Amino acid sequence: MDAVVQLLRNGLCCIKDLGLLTDTFLWDPNVTLRYYDLPEPLHKTTPLEVLISIWQLYALLSTTTSGWKMFWSSIGKYRRVVRLLTKRASNVIAFSPADRFIDASLIKEAKFALRSIYIGLNVFFIGTGFFWLTGNSWHVTETSWIGGLPALIQALTVMELCLIPLLWFMWKDTLEQWDKANRMENLAHDMMQSDKTVWSVEDLGLSSMETLTLWLPFWDAGVGVLEPCDEIHEEKLMAAEKAKLTALLEPFSVKQEKTKSKDKKVESSMHQETLRSKAQELLGASRVTRWGGYREFVYLIINALAFYGYLVGIVVYYWDDEQKQPVYIKHLLLNMENDAADWNGNFLGDFMWTIEPIIILSSPLIFRILSPKPIKVKVD
């Protein structure tokens, strides 16, 4: 739903930027005045701006709500994960493969929770900026009711500052996806050659194990900070989680051994077939993961261009006298005049954020088309 709303909102903004459909009712403020008796300067609001403001209001509500929920639930999640890790440090004596993966998962989720706390705050403050954007669509920023144009510029500045760390995380996610895909491919080839080398569950990494077993522990979900802590219930959940994971790891738990025993040869052969089957799954998943990295990189480029485009409007506001602009500001504006730079920057931002939801909505189809089927590796 958010992607659809983003597409509608920024698509309408592009129509406004380009001055399309000017001969329709969308540009006639008198149509708006048929339904509402608006004071100055709100009486200048066109139906097109009304439509834009509706989706901006939706963005205000949805973005602030989702950002706050992420922030709040991630704090609770971090506290629970730390509590589980602390308890395991004092209780776990015999260290099994399941214990290794559980500890690795808890550490990973603790780091992810900290990151989500920070991202949630940034998303929340990005959402608040839509309050002034909604007011701007109704020409309210031409008055002093909500701070006027200076307040709008300050809101845009906050949104830009909050977007910077999100761009950094997009870059990190891109590299992590590509690195994960490489590890999965290497592991898959090792599994296919398992008749030549001794291979076991100890060779599995956390991300590959999660891909092969579809394991999703209970601590993956967020938890409200005020939600009561039931440590006895958590101990039962942890015991059940360990039992479930042990069962999921069973297909990987038999090491190949060179032996003359007929039974063990059969067991070893079955184990090799299981590994090769899982390796094929891993190869397919690695290709999807790699394409996910490419998609994340495209998101990074799109949002970086949008960041630059909207930044230009802020720069033009503070350096409105073209004769007094420093050289680096002129370079930032690509030596364009303020009006041209402002229009081009705003359109670039609107256009990039129109493309992004199209990619989001079409990703499932693109992945099905572009992801090649796993190629069987011939084993001598």
Tab-separated table of C-alpha atoms in Angstrom:
chain	number	residue	atom	x	y	z
A	1	MET	CA	0.000	0.000	0.000
A	2	ASP	CA	2.805	2.444	0.890
A	3	ALA	CA	4.482	1.853	-2.490
A	4	VAL	CA	1.201	2.484	-4.334
A	5	VAL	CA	0.635	5.714	-2.396
A	6	GLN	CA	4.216	6.831	-3.069
A	7	LEU	CA	3.706	6.187	-6.779
A	8	LEU	CA	0.464	8.195	-6.826
A	9	ARG	CA	1.878	11.056	-4.748
A	10	ASN	CA	5.096	11.569	-6.670
A	11	GLY	CA	3.498	10.790	-10.013
A	12	LEU	CA	1.043	13.636	-9.409
A	13	CYS	CA	3.955	15.851	-8.330
A	14	CYS	CA	5.671	15.111	-11.658
A	15	ILE	CA	2.479	16.094	-13.493
A	16	LYS	CA	2.495	19.367	-11.553
A	17	ASP	CA	6.213	19.958	-12.201
A	18	LEU	CA	5.875	19.378	-15.946
A	19	GLY	CA	2.626	21.313	-16.263
A	20	LEU	CA	0.793	18.394	-17.845
A	21	LEU	CA	-2.989	18.277	-18.353
A	22	THR	CA	-3.269	22.050	-17.857
A	23	ASP	CA	-6.486	22.159	-19.871
A	24	THR	CA	-8.294	19.879	-17.407
A	25	PHE	CA	-10.127	20.524	-14.143
A	26	LEU	CA	-7.019	19.444	-12.226
A	27	TRP	CA	-5.541	22.924	-12.593
A	28	ASP	CA	-8.709	24.932	-11.920
A	29	PRO	CA	-8.905	26.249	-8.322
A	30	ASN	CA	-12.541	27.197	-8.925
A	31	VAL	CA	-13.384	23.496	-8.885
A	32	THR	CA	-12.051	23.296	-5.336
A	33	LEU	CA	-14.014	26.397	-4.346
A	34	ARG	CA	-17.253	24.709	-5.404
A	35	TYR	CA	-16.974	22.466	-2.376
A	36	TYR	CA	-15.061	24.612	0.110
A	37	ASP	CA	-15.113	28.330	0.852
A	38	LEU	CA	-11.393	28.837	1.409
A	39	PRO	CA	-9.697	32.023	2.629
A	40	GLU	CA	-6.621	33.523	1.034
A	41	PRO	CA	-4.191	32.093	0.048
A	42	LEU	CA	-5.809	28.658	0.362
A	43	HIS	CA	-8.295	29.622	-2.344
A	44	LYS	CA	-5.493	29.076	-4.909
A	45	THR	CA	-5.436	25.336	-4.200
A	46	THR	CA	-6.168	23.302	-7.320
A	47	PRO	CA	-7.765	19.817	-7.398
A	48	LEU	CA	-4.337	18.467	-8.386
A	49	GLU	CA	-2.831	19.927	-5.214
A	50	VAL	CA	-5.725	18.533	-3.171
A	51	LEU	CA	-4.976	15.040	-4.499
A	52	ILE	CA	-1.274	15.465	-3.749
A	53	SER	CA	-2.062	16.656	-0.223
A	54	ILE	CA	-4.219	13.582	0.469
A	55	TRP	CA	-1.320	11.249	-0.278
A	56	GLN	CA	1.083	13.521	1.620
A	57	LEU	CA	-1.212	13.294	4.635
A	58	TYR	CA	-1.216	9.506	4.285
A	59	ALA	CA	2.602	9.581	4.203
A	60	LEU	CA	2.609	11.732	7.348
A	61	LEU	CA	0.477	9.219	9.244
A	62	SER	CA	1.975	5.989	7.883
A	63	THR	CA	5.644	7.014	8.010
A	64	THR	CA	5.553	8.482	11.502
A	65	THR	CA	3.559	5.497	12.770
A	66	SER	CA	5.819	2.876	11.191
A	67	GLY	CA	8.957	4.715	12.287
A	68	TRP	CA	7.746	4.960	15.875
A	69	LYS	CA	6.673	1.310	15.940
A	70	MET	CA	10.073	0.245	14.619
A	71	PHE	CA	11.846	2.380	17.220
A	72	TRP	CA	9.657	1.204	20.108
A	73	SER	CA	9.575	-2.510	19.248
A	74	SER	CA	13.311	-2.604	18.487
A	75	ILE	CA	14.114	-1.330	21.976
A	76	GLY	CA	12.038	-4.149	23.446
A	77	LYS	CA	13.621	-6.656	21.078
A	78	TYR	CA	17.135	-5.549	22.016
A	79	ARG	CA	16.389	-5.884	25.718
A	80	ARG	CA	14.952	-9.378	25.230
A	81	VAL	CA	17.872	-10.575	23.083
A	82	VAL	CA	20.420	-9.281	25.594
A	83	ARG	CA	18.462	-10.991	28.372
A	84	LEU	CA	18.489	-14.293	26.465
A	85	LEU	CA	22.208	-14.025	25.715
A	86	THR	CA	23.022	-13.274	29.339
A	87	LYS	CA	21.008	-16.252	30.556
A	88	ARG	CA	22.576	-18.584	28.002
A	89	ALA	CA	26.067	-17.494	28.993
A	90	SER	CA	25.466	-18.836	32.494
A	91	ASN	CA	23.269	-21.855	31.674
A	92	VAL	CA	24.658	-23.507	28.524
A	93	ILE	CA	27.279	-26.133	29.364
A	94	ALA	CA	27.364	-28.597	26.451
A	95	PHE	CA	27.835	-26.609	23.240
A	96	SER	CA	26.074	-28.276	20.298
A	97	PRO	CA	25.779	-27.068	16.670
A	98	ALA	CA	22.286	-25.801	17.520
A	99	ASP	CA	23.740	-23.763	20.388
A	100	ARG	CA	26.302	-22.237	18.035
A	101	PHE	CA	23.612	-21.085	15.622
A	102	ILE	CA	21.361	-19.841	18.424
A	103	ASP	CA	24.138	-17.677	19.874
A	104	ALA	CA	25.096	-16.376	16.419
A	105	SER	CA	21.459	-15.554	15.688
A	106	LEU	CA	21.020	-13.739	18.998
A	107	ILE	CA	24.130	-11.630	18.391
A	108	LYS	CA	22.995	-10.834	14.845
A	109	GLU	CA	19.520	-9.833	16.001
A	110	ALA	CA	20.941	-7.672	18.801
A	111	LYS	CA	22.963	-5.710	16.239
A	112	PHE	CA	19.959	-5.525	13.934
A	113	ALA	CA	17.762	-4.252	16.779
A	114	LEU	CA	20.219	-1.445	17.564
A	115	ARG	CA	20.274	-0.484	13.915
A	116	SER	CA	16.466	-0.589	13.727
A	117	ILE	CA	16.209	1.732	16.745
A	118	TYR	CA	18.258	4.311	14.865
A	119	ILE	CA	16.459	3.760	11.549
A	120	GLY	CA	13.068	3.980	13.245
A	121	LEU	CA	13.901	7.413	14.651
A	122	ASN	CA	15.071	8.650	11.255
A	123	VAL	CA	11.953	7.332	9.536
A	124	PHE	CA	9.772	9.001	12.184
A	125	PHE	CA	11.351	12.420	11.635
A	126	ILE	CA	11.186	12.009	7.859
A	127	GLY	CA	7.465	11.397	8.297
A	128	THR	CA	6.958	14.582	10.321
A	129	GLY	CA	8.201	16.635	7.378
A	130	PHE	CA	5.088	15.666	5.423
A	131	PHE	CA	3.049	17.882	7.765
A	132	TRP	CA	4.614	20.981	6.200
A	133	LEU	CA	4.532	19.469	2.714
A	134	THR	CA	0.798	18.881	3.120
A	135	GLY	CA	0.381	22.474	4.262
A	136	ASN	CA	2.441	23.655	1.303
A	137	SER	CA	0.071	21.902	-1.112
A	138	TRP	CA	-2.752	23.997	0.386
A	139	HIS	CA	-0.563	27.153	0.216
A	140	VAL	CA	-0.580	27.352	4.020
A	141	THR	CA	3.184	27.985	4.001
A	142	GLU	CA	2.452	31.317	2.326
A	143	THR	CA	1.039	32.364	5.711
A	144	SER	CA	2.604	32.298	9.162
A	145	TRP	CA	0.163	29.713	10.542
A	146	ILE	CA	2.671	26.840	10.664
A	147	GLY	CA	5.867	28.854	10.403
A	148	GLY	CA	5.687	29.854	6.763
A	149	LEU	CA	8.371	29.081	4.188
A	150	PRO	CA	11.226	29.031	6.766
A	151	ALA	CA	9.475	26.221	8.651
A	152	LEU	CA	9.016	24.276	5.406
A	153	ILE	CA	12.718	24.621	4.581
A	154	GLN	CA	13.686	23.526	8.090
A	155	ALA	CA	11.395	20.498	7.797
A	156	LEU	CA	12.979	19.589	4.461
A	157	THR	CA	16.426	19.998	6.021
A	158	VAL	CA	15.524	17.563	8.799
A	159	MET	CA	14.227	15.084	6.217
A	160	GLU	CA	17.462	15.373	4.230
A	161	LEU	CA	19.624	14.871	7.324
A	162	CYS	CA	17.620	11.792	8.288
A	163	LEU	CA	17.995	10.374	4.786
A	164	ILE	CA	21.815	10.420	4.969
A	165	PRO	CA	22.164	7.455	7.389
A	166	LEU	CA	19.509	5.555	5.433
A	167	LEU	CA	21.642	5.934	2.296
A	168	TRP	CA	24.603	4.561	4.230
A	169	PHE	CA	22.591	1.534	5.357
A	170	MET	CA	21.481	0.943	1.750
A	171	TRP	CA	25.150	0.793	0.729
A	172	LYS	CA	25.946	-1.564	3.607
A	173	ASP	CA	22.999	-3.796	2.699
A	174	THR	CA	24.159	-3.918	-0.922
A	175	LEU	CA	27.636	-5.123	0.049
A	176	GLU	CA	26.244	-7.591	2.584
A	177	GLN	CA	23.879	-9.102	0.018
A	178	TRP	CA	26.676	-9.590	-2.506
A	179	ASP	CA	29.021	-11.015	0.111
A	180	LYS	CA	26.303	-13.358	1.356
A	181	ALA	CA	25.633	-14.558	-2.197
A	182	ASN	CA	29.343	-15.346	-2.681
A	183	ARG	CA	29.492	-17.303	0.576
A	184	MET	CA	26.378	-19.269	-0.337
A	185	GLU	CA	27.754	-20.160	-3.775
A	186	ASN	CA	31.089	-21.298	-2.347
A	187	LEU	CA	29.341	-23.402	0.277
A	188	ALA	CA	27.037	-24.951	-2.329
A	189	HIS	CA	29.997	-26.058	-4.447
A	190	ASP	CA	31.707	-27.499	-1.356
A	191	MET	CA	28.554	-29.455	-0.543
A	192	MET	CA	28.401	-30.839	-4.086
A	193	GLN	CA	31.983	-32.042	-3.784
A	194	SER	CA	31.297	-33.667	-0.415
A	195	ASP	CA	32.252	-37.128	-1.722
A	196	LYS	CA	35.816	-35.869	-2.039
A	197	THR	CA	35.968	-34.033	1.274
A	198	VAL	CA	34.551	-34.629	4.714
A	199	TRP	CA	31.656	-32.192	5.174
A	200	SER	CA	29.313	-31.629	8.118
A	201	VAL	CA	26.990	-29.153	9.761
A	202	GLU	CA	30.034	-27.443	11.282
A	203	ASP	CA	30.794	-26.053	7.815
A	204	LEU	CA	27.466	-24.210	7.670
A	205	GLY	CA	27.317	-20.481	8.346
A	206	LEU	CA	24.306	-18.835	9.956
A	207	SER	CA	22.925	-17.172	6.814
A	208	SER	CA	23.271	-20.350	4.727
A	209	MET	CA	21.685	-22.439	7.467
A	210	GLU	CA	18.735	-20.041	7.694
A	211	THR	CA	18.293	-20.215	3.927
A	212	LEU	CA	18.382	-24.020	3.809
A	213	THR	CA	16.188	-24.689	6.839
A	214	LEU	CA	13.916	-21.593	6.729
A	215	TRP	CA	14.561	-21.263	10.462
A	216	LEU	CA	12.931	-18.191	12.013
A	217	PRO	CA	13.440	-17.988	15.802
A	218	PHE	CA	10.925	-16.368	18.127
A	219	TRP	CA	13.333	-13.542	19.045
A	220	ASP	CA	13.267	-12.302	15.448
A	221	ALA	CA	10.052	-10.363	16.130
A	222	GLY	CA	9.941	-6.973	17.820
A	223	VAL	CA	8.647	-6.575	21.372
A	224	GLY	CA	7.019	-3.585	23.034
A	225	VAL	CA	9.153	-1.954	25.710
A	226	LEU	CA	6.297	-2.085	28.212
A	227	GLU	CA	5.424	-5.714	27.459
A	228	PRO	CA	5.862	-7.774	30.665
A	229	CYS	CA	8.878	-10.070	30.835
A	230	ASP	CA	8.089	-13.726	31.593
A	231	GLU	CA	11.486	-15.391	31.975
A	232	ILE	CA	10.013	-18.836	32.673
A	233	HIS	CA	8.019	-18.649	29.436
A	234	GLU	CA	11.131	-17.493	27.569
A	235	GLU	CA	13.084	-20.489	28.909
A	236	LYS	CA	10.400	-22.834	27.565
A	237	LEU	CA	10.429	-21.058	24.222
A	238	MET	CA	14.222	-21.319	24.064
A	239	ALA	CA	14.136	-25.055	24.836
A	240	ALA	CA	11.520	-25.591	22.127
A	241	GLU	CA	13.547	-23.472	19.697
A	242	LYS	CA	16.671	-25.539	20.319
A	243	ALA	CA	14.757	-28.796	19.799
A	244	LYS	CA	13.264	-27.495	16.551
A	245	LEU	CA	16.653	-26.320	15.266
A	246	THR	CA	18.307	-29.632	16.176
A	247	ALA	CA	15.702	-31.436	14.075
A	248	LEU	CA	16.232	-29.029	11.177
A	249	LEU	CA	19.991	-29.659	11.280
A	250	GLU	CA	19.597	-33.442	11.248
A	251	PRO	CA	20.051	-33.817	7.445
A	252	PHE	CA	23.481	-32.181	7.746
A	253	SER	CA	24.641	-33.968	10.879
A	254	VAL	CA	26.177	-37.119	9.384
A	255	LYS	CA	29.784	-36.898	8.302
A	256	GLN	CA	30.939	-38.880	5.312
A	257	GLU	CA	33.341	-41.584	6.329
A	258	LYS	CA	35.466	-43.914	4.226
A	259	THR	CA	34.461	-47.352	5.399
A	260	LYS	CA	33.874	-50.873	4.041
A	261	SER	CA	30.670	-51.288	6.020
A	262	LYS	CA	27.724	-51.726	3.631
A	263	ASP	CA	25.313	-49.927	5.944
A	264	LYS	CA	27.636	-46.993	6.382
A	265	LYS	CA	28.219	-46.787	2.634
A	266	VAL	CA	24.465	-46.582	2.077
A	267	GLU	CA	24.155	-43.990	4.826
A	268	SER	CA	27.027	-42.001	3.332
A	269	SER	CA	25.472	-42.173	-0.144
A	270	MET	CA	22.126	-40.938	1.185
A	271	HIS	CA	23.927	-38.142	3.017
A	272	GLN	CA	25.678	-37.075	-0.215
A	273	GLU	CA	22.370	-37.008	-2.096
A	274	THR	CA	20.844	-34.856	0.650
A	275	LEU	CA	23.772	-32.449	0.526
A	276	ARG	CA	23.616	-32.139	-3.263
A	277	SER	CA	19.888	-31.487	-3.142
A	278	LYS	CA	20.398	-28.811	-0.505
A	279	ALA	CA	23.296	-27.393	-2.512
A	280	GLN	CA	20.978	-26.883	-5.480
A	281	GLU	CA	18.579	-24.987	-3.214
A	282	LEU	CA	21.476	-22.903	-1.934
A	283	LEU	CA	22.640	-22.042	-5.462
A	284	GLY	CA	19.160	-20.865	-6.377
A	285	ALA	CA	18.932	-18.816	-3.181
A	286	SER	CA	22.363	-17.283	-3.833
A	287	ARG	CA	21.213	-16.005	-7.215
A	288	VAL	CA	18.116	-14.440	-5.668
A	289	THR	CA	20.310	-12.887	-2.967
A	290	ARG	CA	22.674	-11.443	-5.575
A	291	TRP	CA	19.775	-9.903	-7.483
A	292	GLY	CA	18.573	-8.522	-4.156
A	293	GLY	CA	21.932	-6.786	-3.835
A	294	TYR	CA	21.566	-5.295	-7.311
A	295	ARG	CA	18.087	-4.073	-6.416
A	296	GLU	CA	19.367	-2.510	-3.189
A	297	PHE	CA	22.079	-0.745	-5.192
A	298	VAL	CA	19.433	0.656	-7.553
A	299	TYR	CA	17.495	1.917	-4.520
A	300	LEU	CA	20.681	3.592	-3.305
A	301	ILE	CA	21.217	5.388	-6.624
A	302	ILE	CA	17.567	6.463	-6.830
A	303	ASN	CA	17.494	7.828	-3.283
A	304	ALA	CA	20.904	9.491	-3.646
A	305	LEU	CA	19.653	11.360	-6.720
A	306	ALA	CA	16.438	12.284	-4.893
A	307	PHE	CA	18.528	13.488	-1.947
A	308	TYR	CA	20.565	15.720	-4.251
A	309	GLY	CA	17.483	17.024	-6.041
A	310	TYR	CA	15.678	18.099	-2.880
A	311	LEU	CA	18.924	19.432	-1.404
A	312	VAL	CA	19.152	21.921	-4.265
A	313	GLY	CA	15.919	23.614	-3.156
A	314	ILE	CA	17.319	24.113	0.348
A	315	VAL	CA	20.609	25.473	-0.997
A	316	VAL	CA	18.814	27.917	-3.294
A	317	TYR	CA	16.746	29.188	-0.347
A	318	TYR	CA	19.804	29.985	1.781
A	319	TRP	CA	21.911	31.314	-1.137
A	320	ASP	CA	19.181	33.237	-2.928
A	321	ASP	CA	21.561	35.988	-4.115
A	322	GLU	CA	23.308	34.458	-7.116
A	323	GLN	CA	25.972	37.161	-7.120
A	324	LYS	CA	27.131	36.220	-3.624
A	325	GLN	CA	27.157	32.452	-4.067
A	326	PRO	CA	30.508	30.774	-3.308
A	327	VAL	CA	32.145	28.798	-6.096
A	328	TYR	CA	31.356	25.441	-4.468
A	329	ILE	CA	27.653	26.366	-4.333
A	330	LYS	CA	27.678	27.235	-8.035
A	331	HIS	CA	29.282	23.867	-8.740
A	332	LEU	CA	26.684	22.138	-6.574
A	333	LEU	CA	23.958	23.826	-8.622
A	334	LEU	CA	25.778	22.768	-11.829
A	335	ASN	CA	26.215	26.462	-12.703
A	336	MET	CA	22.471	26.848	-13.243
A	337	GLU	CA	20.493	29.907	-12.220
A	338	ASN	CA	18.561	29.535	-8.982
A	339	ASP	CA	15.134	29.170	-10.580
A	340	ALA	CA	16.329	26.542	-13.047
A	341	ALA	CA	18.279	24.674	-10.371
A	342	ASP	CA	15.297	24.714	-8.012
A	343	TRP	CA	12.910	23.363	-10.663
A	344	ASN	CA	15.297	20.711	-11.958
A	345	GLY	CA	16.221	19.572	-8.466
A	346	ASN	CA	12.616	19.294	-7.337
A	347	PHE	CA	11.632	17.406	-10.493
A	348	LEU	CA	14.611	15.058	-10.126
A	349	GLY	CA	13.529	14.198	-6.581
A	350	ASP	CA	9.884	13.696	-7.570
A	351	PHE	CA	10.844	11.595	-10.597
A	352	MET	CA	13.250	9.362	-8.662
A	353	TRP	CA	10.646	8.712	-5.977
A	354	THR	CA	8.164	7.859	-8.732
A	355	ILE	CA	10.530	5.257	-10.182
A	356	GLU	CA	11.278	3.666	-6.788
A	357	PRO	CA	7.753	2.344	-6.067
A	358	ILE	CA	7.529	1.023	-9.636
A	359	ILE	CA	10.623	-1.092	-8.955
A	360	ILE	CA	9.235	-2.181	-5.581
A	361	LEU	CA	5.938	-3.278	-7.109
A	362	SER	CA	7.559	-5.014	-10.084
A	363	SER	CA	10.342	-6.735	-8.104
A	364	PRO	CA	8.562	-10.119	-7.738
A	365	LEU	CA	8.084	-10.353	-11.510
A	366	ILE	CA	11.618	-9.118	-12.230
A	367	PHE	CA	13.083	-11.703	-9.851
A	368	ARG	CA	11.176	-14.515	-11.538
A	369	ILE	CA	12.414	-13.432	-14.972
A	370	LEU	CA	16.032	-12.652	-14.118
A	371	SER	CA	16.839	-15.332	-11.560
A	372	PRO	CA	18.357	-18.271	-13.469
A	373	LYS	CA	17.547	-21.794	-12.424
A	374	PRO	CA	20.322	-23.582	-10.530
A	375	ILE	CA	22.752	-25.335	-12.834
A	376	LYS	CA	23.669	-28.826	-11.802
A	377	VAL	CA	27.351	-29.276	-11.194
A	378	LYS	CA	28.756	-32.477	-12.599
A	379	VAL	CA	30.582	-34.463	-9.964
A	380	ASP	CA	33.324	-36.770	-11.186
